[in-house]
Every structure is written in structure tokens, then in C-alpha cells.
PDB file of N, CA and C in Angstrom:
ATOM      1  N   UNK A  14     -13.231 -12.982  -3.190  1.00  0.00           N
ATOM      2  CA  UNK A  14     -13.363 -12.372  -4.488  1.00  0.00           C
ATOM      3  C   UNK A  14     -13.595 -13.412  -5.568  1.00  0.00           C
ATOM      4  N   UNK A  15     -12.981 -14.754  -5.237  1.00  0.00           N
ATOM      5  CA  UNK A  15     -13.456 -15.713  -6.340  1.00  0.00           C
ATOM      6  C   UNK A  15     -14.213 -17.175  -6.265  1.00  0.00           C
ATOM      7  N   UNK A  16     -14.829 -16.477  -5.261  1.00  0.00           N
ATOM      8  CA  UNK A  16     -15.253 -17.665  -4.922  1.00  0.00           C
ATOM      9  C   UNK A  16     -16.320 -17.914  -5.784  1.00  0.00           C
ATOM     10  N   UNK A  17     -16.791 -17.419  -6.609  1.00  0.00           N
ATOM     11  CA  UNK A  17     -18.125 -17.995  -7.564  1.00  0.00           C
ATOM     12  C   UNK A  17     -17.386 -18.540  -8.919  1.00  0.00           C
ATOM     13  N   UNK A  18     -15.885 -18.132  -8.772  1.00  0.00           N
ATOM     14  CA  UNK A  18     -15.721 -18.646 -10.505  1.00  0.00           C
ATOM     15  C   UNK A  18     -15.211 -19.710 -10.753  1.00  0.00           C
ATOM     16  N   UNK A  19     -14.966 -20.007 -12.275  1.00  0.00           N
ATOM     17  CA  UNK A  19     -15.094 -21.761 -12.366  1.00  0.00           C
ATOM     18  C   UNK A  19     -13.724 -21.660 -12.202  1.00  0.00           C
ATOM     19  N   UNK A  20     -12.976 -23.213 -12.191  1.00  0.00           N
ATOM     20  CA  UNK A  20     -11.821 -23.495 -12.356  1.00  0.00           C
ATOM     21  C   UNK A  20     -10.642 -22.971 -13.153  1.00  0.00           C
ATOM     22  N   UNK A  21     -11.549 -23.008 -14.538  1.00  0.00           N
ATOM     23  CA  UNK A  21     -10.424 -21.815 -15.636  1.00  0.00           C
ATOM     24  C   UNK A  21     -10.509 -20.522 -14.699  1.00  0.00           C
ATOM     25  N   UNK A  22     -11.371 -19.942 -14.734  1.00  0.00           N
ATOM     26  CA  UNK A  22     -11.334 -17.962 -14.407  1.00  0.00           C
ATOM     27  C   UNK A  22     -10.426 -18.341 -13.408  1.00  0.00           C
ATOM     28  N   UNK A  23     -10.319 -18.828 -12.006  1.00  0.00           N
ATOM     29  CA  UNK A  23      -9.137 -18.726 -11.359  1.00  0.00           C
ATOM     30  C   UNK A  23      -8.046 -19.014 -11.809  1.00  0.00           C
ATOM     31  N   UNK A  24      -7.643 -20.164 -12.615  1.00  0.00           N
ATOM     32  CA  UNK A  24      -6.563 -20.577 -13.498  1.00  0.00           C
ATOM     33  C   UNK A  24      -6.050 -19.397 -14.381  1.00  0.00           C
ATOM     34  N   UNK A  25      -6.596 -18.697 -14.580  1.00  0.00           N
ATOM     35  CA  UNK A  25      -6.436 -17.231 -15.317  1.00  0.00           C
ATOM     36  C   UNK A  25      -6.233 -16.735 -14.304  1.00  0.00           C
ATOM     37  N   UNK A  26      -7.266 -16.230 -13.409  1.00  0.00           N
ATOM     38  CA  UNK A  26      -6.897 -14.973 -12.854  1.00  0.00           C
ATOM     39  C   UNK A  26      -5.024 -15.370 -11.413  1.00  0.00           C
ATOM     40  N   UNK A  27      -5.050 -16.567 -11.203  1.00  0.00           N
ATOM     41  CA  UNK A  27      -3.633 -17.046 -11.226  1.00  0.00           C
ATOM     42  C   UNK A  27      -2.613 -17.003 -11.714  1.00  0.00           C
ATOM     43  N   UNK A  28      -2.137 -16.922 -12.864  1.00  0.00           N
ATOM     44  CA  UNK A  28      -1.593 -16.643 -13.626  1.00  0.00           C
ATOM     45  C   UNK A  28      -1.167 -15.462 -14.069  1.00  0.00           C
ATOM     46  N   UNK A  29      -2.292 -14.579 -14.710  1.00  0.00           N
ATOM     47  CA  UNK A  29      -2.094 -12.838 -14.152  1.00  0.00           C
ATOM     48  C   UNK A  29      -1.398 -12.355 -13.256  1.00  0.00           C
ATOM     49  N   UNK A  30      -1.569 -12.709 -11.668  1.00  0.00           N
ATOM     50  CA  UNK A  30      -1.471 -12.031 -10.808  1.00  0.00           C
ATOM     51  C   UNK A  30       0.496 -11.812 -10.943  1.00  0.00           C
ATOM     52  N   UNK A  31       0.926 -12.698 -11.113  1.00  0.00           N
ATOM     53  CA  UNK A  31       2.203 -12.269 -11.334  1.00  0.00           C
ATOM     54  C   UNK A  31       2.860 -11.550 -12.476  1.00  0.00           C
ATOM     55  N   UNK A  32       2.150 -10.827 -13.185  1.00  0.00           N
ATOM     56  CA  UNK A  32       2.299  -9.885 -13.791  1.00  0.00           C
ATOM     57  C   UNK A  32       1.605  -8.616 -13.323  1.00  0.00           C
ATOM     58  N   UNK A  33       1.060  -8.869 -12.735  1.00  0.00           N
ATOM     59  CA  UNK A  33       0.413  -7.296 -12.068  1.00  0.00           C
ATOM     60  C   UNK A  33       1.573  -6.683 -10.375  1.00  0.00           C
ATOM     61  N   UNK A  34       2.355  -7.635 -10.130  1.00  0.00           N
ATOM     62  CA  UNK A  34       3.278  -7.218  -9.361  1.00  0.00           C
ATOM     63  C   UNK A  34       4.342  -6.561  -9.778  1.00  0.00           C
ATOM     64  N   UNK A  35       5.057  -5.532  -9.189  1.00  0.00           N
ATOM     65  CA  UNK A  35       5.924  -4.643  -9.370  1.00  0.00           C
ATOM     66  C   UNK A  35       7.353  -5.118  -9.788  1.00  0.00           C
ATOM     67  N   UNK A  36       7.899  -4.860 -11.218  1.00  0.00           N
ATOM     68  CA  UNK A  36       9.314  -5.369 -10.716  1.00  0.00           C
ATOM     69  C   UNK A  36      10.303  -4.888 -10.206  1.00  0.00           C
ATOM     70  N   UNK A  37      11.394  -5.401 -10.054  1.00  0.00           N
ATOM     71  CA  UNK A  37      12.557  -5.495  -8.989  1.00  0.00           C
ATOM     72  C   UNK A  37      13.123  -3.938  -8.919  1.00  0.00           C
ATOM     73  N   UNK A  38      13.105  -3.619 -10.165  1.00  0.00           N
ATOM     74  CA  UNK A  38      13.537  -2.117 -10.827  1.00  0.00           C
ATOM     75  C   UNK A  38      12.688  -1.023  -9.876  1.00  0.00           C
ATOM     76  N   UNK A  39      11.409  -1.174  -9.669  1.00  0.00           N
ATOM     77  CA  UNK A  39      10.720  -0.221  -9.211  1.00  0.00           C
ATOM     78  C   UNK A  39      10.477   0.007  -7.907  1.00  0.00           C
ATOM     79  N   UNK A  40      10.935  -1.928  -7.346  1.00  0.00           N
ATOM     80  CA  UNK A  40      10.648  -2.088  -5.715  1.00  0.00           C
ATOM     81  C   UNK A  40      12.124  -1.038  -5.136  1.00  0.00           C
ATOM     82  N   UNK A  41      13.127  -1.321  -6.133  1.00  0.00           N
ATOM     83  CA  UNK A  41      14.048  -0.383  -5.559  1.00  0.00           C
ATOM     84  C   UNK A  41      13.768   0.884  -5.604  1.00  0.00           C
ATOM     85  N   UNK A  42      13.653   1.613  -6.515  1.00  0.00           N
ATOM     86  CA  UNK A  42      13.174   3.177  -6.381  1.00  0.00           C
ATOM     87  C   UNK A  42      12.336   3.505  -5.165  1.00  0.00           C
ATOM     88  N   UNK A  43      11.641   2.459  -5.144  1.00  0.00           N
ATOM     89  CA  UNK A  43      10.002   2.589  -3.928  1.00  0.00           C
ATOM     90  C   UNK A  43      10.957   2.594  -2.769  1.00  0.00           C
ATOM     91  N   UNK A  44      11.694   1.781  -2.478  1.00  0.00           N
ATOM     92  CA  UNK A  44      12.553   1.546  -1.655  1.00  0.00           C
ATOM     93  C   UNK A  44      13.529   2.814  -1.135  1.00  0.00           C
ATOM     94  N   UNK A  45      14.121   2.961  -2.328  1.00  0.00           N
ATOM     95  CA  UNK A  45      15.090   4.344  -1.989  1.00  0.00           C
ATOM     96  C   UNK A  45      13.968   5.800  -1.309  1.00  0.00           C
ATOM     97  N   UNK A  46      12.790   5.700  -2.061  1.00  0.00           N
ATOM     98  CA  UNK A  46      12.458   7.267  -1.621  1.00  0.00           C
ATOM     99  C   UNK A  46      11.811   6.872  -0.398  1.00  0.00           C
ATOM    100  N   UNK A  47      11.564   5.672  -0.033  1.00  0.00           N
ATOM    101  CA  UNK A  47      10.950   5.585   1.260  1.00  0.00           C
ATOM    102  C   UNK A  47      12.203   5.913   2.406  1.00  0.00           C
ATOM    103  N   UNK A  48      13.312   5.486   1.805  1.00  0.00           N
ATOM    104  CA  UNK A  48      14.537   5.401   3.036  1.00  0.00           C
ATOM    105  C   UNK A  48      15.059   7.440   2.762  1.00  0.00           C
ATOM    106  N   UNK A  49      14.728   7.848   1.820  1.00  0.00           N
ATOM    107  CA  UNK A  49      14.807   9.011   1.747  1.00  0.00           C
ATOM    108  C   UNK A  49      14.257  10.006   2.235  1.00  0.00           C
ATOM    109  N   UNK A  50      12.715  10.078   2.249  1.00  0.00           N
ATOM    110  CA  UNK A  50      11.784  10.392   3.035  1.00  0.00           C
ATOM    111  C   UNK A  50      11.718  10.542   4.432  1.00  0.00           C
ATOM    112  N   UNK A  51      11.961   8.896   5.024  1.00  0.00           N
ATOM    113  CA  UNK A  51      12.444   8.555   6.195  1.00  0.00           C
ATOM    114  C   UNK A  51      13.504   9.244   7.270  1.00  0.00           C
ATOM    115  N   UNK A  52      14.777   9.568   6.449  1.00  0.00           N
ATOM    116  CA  UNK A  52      15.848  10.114   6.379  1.00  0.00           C
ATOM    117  C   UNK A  52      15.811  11.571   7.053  1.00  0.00           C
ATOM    118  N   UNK A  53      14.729  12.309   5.758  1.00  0.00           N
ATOM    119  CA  UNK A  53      14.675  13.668   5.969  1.00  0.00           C
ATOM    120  C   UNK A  53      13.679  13.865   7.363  1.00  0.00           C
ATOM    121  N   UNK A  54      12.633  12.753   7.340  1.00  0.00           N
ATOM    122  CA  UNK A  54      11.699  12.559   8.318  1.00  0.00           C
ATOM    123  C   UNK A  54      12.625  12.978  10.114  1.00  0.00           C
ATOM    124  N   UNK A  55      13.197  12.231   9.883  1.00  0.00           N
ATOM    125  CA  UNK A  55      14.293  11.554  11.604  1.00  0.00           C
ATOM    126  C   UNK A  55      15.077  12.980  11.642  1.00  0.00           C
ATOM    127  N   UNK A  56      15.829  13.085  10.735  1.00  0.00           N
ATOM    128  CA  UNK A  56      17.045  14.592  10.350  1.00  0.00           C
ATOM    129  C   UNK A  56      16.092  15.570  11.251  1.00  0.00           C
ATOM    130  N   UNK A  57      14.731  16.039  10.509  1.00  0.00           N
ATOM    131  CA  UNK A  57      13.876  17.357  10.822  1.00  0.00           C
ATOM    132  C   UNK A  57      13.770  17.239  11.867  1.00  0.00           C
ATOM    133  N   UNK A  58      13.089  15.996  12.523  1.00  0.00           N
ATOM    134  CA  UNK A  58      12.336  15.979  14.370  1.00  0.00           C
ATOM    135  C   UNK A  58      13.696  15.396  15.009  1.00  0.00           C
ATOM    136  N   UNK A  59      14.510  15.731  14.397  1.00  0.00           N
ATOM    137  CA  UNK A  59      16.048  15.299  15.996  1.00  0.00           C
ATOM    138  C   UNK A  59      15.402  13.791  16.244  1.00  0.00           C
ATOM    139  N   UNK A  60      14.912  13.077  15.380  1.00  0.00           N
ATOM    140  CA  UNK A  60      14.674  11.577  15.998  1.00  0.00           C
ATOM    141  C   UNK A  60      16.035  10.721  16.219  1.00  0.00           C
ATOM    142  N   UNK A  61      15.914   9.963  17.245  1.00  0.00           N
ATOM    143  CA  UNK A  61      16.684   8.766  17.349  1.00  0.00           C
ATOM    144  C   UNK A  61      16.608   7.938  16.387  1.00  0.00           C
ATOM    145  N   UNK A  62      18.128   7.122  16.225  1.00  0.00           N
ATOM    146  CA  UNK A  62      18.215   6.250  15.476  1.00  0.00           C
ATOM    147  C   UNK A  62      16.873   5.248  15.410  1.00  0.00           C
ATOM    148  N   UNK A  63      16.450   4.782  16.489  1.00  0.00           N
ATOM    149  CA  UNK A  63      15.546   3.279  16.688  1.00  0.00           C
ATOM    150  C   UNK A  63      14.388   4.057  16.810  1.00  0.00           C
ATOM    151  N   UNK A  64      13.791   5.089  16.798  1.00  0.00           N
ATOM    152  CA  UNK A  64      12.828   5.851  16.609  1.00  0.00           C
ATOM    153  C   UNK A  64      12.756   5.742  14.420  1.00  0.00           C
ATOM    154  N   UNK A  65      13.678   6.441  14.442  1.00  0.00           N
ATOM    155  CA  UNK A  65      13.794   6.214  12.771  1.00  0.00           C
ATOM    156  C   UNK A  65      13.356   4.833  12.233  1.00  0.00           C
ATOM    157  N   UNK A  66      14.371   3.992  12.557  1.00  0.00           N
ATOM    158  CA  UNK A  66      14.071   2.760  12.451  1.00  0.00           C
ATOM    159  C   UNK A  66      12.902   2.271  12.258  1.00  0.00           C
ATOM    160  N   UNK A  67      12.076   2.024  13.603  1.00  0.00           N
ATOM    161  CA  UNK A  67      10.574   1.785  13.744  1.00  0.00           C
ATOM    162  C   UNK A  67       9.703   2.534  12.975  1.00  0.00           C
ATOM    163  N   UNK A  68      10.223   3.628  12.645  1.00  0.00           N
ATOM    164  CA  UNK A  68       9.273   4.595  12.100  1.00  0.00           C
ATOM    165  C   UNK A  68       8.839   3.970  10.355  1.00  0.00           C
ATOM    166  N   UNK A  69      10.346   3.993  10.012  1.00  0.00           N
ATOM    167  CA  UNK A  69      10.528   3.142   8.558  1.00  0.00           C
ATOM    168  C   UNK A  69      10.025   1.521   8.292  1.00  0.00           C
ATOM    169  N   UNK A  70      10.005   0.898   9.526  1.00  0.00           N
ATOM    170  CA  UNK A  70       9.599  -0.714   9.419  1.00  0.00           C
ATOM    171  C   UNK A  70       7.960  -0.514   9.413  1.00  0.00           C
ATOM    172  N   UNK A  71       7.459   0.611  10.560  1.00  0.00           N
ATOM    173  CA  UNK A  71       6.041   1.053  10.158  1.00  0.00           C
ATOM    174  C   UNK A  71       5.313   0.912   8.529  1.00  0.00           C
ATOM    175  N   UNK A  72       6.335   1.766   7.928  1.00  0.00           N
ATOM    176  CA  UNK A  72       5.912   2.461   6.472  1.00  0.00           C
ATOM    177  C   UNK A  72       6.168   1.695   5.702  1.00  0.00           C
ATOM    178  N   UNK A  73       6.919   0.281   5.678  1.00  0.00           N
ATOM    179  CA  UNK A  73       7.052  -1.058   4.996  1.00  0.00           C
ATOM    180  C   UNK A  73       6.204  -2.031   4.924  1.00  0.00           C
ATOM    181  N   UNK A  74       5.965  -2.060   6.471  1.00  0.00           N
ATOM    182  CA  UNK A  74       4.496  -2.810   6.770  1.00  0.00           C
ATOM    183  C   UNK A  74       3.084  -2.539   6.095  1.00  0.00           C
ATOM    184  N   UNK A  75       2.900  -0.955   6.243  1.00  0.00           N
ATOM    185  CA  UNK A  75       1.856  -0.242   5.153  1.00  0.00           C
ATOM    186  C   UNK A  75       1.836  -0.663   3.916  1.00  0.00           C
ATOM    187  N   UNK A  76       2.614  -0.640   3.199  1.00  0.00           N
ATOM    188  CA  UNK A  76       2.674  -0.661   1.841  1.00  0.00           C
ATOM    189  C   UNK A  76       2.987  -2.065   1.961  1.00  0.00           C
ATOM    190  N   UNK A  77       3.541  -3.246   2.452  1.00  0.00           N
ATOM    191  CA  UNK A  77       3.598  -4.246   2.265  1.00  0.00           C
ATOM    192  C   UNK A  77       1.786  -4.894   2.094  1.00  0.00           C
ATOM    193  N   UNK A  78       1.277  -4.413   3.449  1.00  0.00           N
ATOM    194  CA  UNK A  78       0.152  -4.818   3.445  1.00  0.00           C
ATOM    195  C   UNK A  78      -1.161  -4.763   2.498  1.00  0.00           C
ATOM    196  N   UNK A  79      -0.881  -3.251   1.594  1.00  0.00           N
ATOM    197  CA  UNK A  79      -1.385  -2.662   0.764  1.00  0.00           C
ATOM    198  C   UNK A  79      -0.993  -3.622  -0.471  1.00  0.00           C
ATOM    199  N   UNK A  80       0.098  -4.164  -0.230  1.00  0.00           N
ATOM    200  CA  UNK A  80       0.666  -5.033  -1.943  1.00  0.00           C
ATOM    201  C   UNK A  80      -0.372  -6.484  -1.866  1.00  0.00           C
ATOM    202  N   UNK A  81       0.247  -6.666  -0.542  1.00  0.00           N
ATOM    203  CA  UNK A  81      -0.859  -8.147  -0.454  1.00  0.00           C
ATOM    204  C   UNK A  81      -2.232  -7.971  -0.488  1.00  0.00           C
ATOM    205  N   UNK A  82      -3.033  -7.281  -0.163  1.00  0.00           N
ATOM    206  CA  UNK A  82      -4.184  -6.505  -0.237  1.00  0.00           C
ATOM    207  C   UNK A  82      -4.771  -6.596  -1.689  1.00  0.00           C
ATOM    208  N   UNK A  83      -4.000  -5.864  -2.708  1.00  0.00           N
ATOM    209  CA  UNK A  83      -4.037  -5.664  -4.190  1.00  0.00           C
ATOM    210  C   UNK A  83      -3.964  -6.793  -4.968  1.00  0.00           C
ATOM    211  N   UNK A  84      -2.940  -7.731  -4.617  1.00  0.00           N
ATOM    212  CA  UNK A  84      -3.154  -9.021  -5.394  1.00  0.00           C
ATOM    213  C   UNK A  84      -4.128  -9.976  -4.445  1.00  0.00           C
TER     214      UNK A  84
END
């Protein structure tokens, strides 16, 4: 994505990027409704604990990947 720009534009667009990440406040909420979701997810289908589990480290990975992706 930056590979054509000069030294400043990355020096900028560096700088930015840690303001375009989520803060701590919101990673928790994101956090809670995912383990909530999750929750009701495992409860409904009679899942196993380590079924749950995996299921939730899945849906972390997603959205983890999606964060790194974005910045």
C-alpha cells in the first residue's frame, strides 16, 4: 500500500495508525459480547466445553486478523 510514497507520507501515515486502533474501553465490550454470544452459542447446541472454547479462539482469530488487516 505504500510503497510509492516518500519518506514523510509514511512518517505520517505511521504515526496515524495508532490512533485509528481501538481503545482498551471498546476492546473490552468487543470482548464481552463475543464471550456472550459464544456463551449463548455452546448453551443452544449442548456444545462441550473445548468445543466452545475452540469455537471462541476461532472468532478471535477472525477479528484479530481483520484488525491487522485494517491497519
Amino acid at each position: 500500500m505504500s510503497e510509492g510514497l516518500s519518506p514523510q507520507a509514511r512518517a505520517l501515515l505511521d504515526a496515524a495508525r495508532g490512533g485509528m486502533a481501538p481503545d482498551a474501553a471498546a476492546v473490552r465490550r468487543m470482548r464481552g459480547r463475543l464471550d456472550a454470544a459464544m456463551t449463548r452459542a455452546a448453551v443452544k447446541s449442548g456444545a462441550s466445553g473445548k468445543l466452545a472454547l475452540g469455537a471462541k479462539l476461532g472468532a478471535l482469530a477472525v477479528i484479530a486478523a481483520g484488525a491487522v488487516a485494517y491497519v
